[in-house]
Short mmCIF file of C-alpha atoms and ligand atoms in Angstrom, two decimals:
data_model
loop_
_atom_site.label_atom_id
_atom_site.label_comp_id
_atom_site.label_asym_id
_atom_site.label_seq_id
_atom_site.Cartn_x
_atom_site.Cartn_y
_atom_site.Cartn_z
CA UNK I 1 -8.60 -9.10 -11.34
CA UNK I 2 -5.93 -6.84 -11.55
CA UNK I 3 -6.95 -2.84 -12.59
CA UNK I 4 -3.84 -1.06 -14.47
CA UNK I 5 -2.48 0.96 -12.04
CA UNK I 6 0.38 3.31 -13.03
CA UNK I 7 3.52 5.07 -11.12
CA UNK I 8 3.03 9.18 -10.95
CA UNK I 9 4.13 11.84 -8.99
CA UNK I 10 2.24 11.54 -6.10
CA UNK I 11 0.08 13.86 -3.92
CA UNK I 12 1.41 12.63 -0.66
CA UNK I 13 4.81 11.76 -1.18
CA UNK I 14 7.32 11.23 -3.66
CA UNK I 15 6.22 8.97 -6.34
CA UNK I 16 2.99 6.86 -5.96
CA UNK I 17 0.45 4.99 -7.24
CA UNK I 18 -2.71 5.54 -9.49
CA UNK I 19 -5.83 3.99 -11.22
CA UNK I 20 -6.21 4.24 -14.96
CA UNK I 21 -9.97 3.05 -14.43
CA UNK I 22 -12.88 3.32 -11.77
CA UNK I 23 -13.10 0.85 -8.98
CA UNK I 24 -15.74 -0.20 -7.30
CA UNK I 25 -15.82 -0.53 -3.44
CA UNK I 26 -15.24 -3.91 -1.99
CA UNK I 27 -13.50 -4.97 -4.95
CA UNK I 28 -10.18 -6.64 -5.09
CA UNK I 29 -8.59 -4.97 -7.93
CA UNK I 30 -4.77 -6.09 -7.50
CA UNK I 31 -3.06 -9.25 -6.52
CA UNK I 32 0.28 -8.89 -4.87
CA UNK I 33 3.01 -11.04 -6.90
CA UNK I 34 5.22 -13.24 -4.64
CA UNK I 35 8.44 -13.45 -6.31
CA UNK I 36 10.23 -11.69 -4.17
CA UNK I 37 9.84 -13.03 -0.53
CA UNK I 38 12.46 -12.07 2.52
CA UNK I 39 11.92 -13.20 5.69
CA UNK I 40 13.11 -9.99 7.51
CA UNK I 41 12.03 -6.60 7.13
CA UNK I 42 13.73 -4.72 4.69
CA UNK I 43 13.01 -1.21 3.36
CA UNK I 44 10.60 -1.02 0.89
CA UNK I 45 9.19 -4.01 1.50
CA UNK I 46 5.44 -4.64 2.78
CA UNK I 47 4.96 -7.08 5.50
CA UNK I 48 2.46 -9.81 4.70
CA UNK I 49 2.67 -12.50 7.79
CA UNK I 50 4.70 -13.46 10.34
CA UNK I 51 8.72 -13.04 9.29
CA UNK I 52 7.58 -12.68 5.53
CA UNK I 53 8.24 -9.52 3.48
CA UNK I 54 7.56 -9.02 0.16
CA UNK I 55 8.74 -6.49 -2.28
CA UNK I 56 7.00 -5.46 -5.34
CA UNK I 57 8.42 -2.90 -7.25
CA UNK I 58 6.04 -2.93 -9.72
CA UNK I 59 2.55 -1.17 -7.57
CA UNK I 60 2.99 -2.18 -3.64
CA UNK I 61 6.41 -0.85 -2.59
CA UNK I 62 5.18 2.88 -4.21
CA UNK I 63 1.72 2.70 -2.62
CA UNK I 64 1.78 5.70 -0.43
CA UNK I 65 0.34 5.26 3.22
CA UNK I 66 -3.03 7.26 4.45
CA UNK I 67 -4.45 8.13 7.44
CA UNK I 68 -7.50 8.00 5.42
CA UNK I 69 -6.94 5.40 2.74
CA UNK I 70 -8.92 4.50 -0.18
CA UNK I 71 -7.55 0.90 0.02
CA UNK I 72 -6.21 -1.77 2.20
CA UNK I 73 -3.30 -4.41 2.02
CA UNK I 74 -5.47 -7.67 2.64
CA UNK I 75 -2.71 -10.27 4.33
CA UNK I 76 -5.23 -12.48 5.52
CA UNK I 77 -5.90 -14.37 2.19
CA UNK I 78 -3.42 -17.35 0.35
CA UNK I 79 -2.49 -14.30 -2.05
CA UNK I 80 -2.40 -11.19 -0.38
CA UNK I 81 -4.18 -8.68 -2.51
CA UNK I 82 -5.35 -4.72 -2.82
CA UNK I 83 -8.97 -4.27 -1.41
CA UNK I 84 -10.46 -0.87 -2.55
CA UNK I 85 -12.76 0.39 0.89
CA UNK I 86 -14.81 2.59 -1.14
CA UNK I 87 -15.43 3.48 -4.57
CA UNK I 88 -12.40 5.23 -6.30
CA UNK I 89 -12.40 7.00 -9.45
CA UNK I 90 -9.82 6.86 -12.39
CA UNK I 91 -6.53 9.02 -11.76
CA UNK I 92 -7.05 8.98 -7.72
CA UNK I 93 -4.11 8.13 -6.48
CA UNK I 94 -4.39 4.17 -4.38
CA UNK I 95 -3.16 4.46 -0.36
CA UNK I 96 -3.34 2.22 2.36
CA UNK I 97 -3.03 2.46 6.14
CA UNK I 98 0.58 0.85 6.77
CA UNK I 99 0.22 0.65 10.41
CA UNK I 100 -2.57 -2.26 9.84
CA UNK I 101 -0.22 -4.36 8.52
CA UNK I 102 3.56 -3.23 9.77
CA UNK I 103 4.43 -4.16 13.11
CA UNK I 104 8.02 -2.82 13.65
CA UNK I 105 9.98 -0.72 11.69
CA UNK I 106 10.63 3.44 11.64
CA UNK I 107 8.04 6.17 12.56
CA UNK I 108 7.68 8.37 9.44
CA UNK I 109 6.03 12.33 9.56
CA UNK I 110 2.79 11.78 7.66
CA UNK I 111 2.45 14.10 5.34
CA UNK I 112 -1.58 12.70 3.98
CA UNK I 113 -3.02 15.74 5.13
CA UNK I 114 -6.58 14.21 5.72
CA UNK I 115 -8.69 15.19 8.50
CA UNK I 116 -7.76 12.54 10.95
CA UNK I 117 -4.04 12.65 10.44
CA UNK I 118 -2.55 10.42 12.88
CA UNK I 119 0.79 12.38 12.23
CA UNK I 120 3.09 9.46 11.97
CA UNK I 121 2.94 6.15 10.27
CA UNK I 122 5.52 2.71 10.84
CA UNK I 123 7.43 1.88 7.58
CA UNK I 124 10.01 -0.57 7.04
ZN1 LIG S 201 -1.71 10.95 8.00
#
């Protein structure tokens, strides 16, 4: 399942994440590894249930957050996984809506530009 996604200088913030390849919407294109599991927030980290973070410094702890994202952090499956919400084309860079998923943590500036801008976002 999993789509090679690389690290690049990112568009919204710092460094993020990209596609190498097209992806279709509705596809799950990237599995989130569990190897690294905490069960309190710590930054960097993405929260996935109930008093379980994970951190993945491989894609998910440099996937930038959007007000207008091209891709959402699925927690409601066994493995928690990348969902793409539309069709996204190689080189676009992969964000997701972080305030779907965090619960507590710091209000961030958003800096995603798009039209709806909710001007912050939670992070951990
Ligand atoms: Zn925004």
């Amino acid at each position: 399942m999993n789509t090679e996604l690389q690290k690049r200088k990112s568009n919204i913030n710092g460094t993020g994440i990209f596609t190498t390849q097209s992806i279709q919407g509705g596809a799950e294109f990237y599995a989130i590894p569990l190897d690294i599991i905490f069960n309190e927030p710590k930054p960097k980290c993405a929260r996935i249930a109930e008093k379980k973070y994970v951190s993945d410094n491989k894609v998910l702890n440099w996937v930038n957050h959007s007000c207008a994202p091209n891709a959402k952090l699925d927690i409601m499956r066994s493995i928690p996984v990348l969902t793409a919400l539309r069709n996204i084309a190689p080189d676009e860079e992969i964000s997701v809506n972080y305030n779907e998923t965090e619960v507590q943590g710091i209000k961030v500036k958003c800096t995603c530009k798009s039209e709806n801008c909710k001007q912050y976002f939670i992070r951990l």
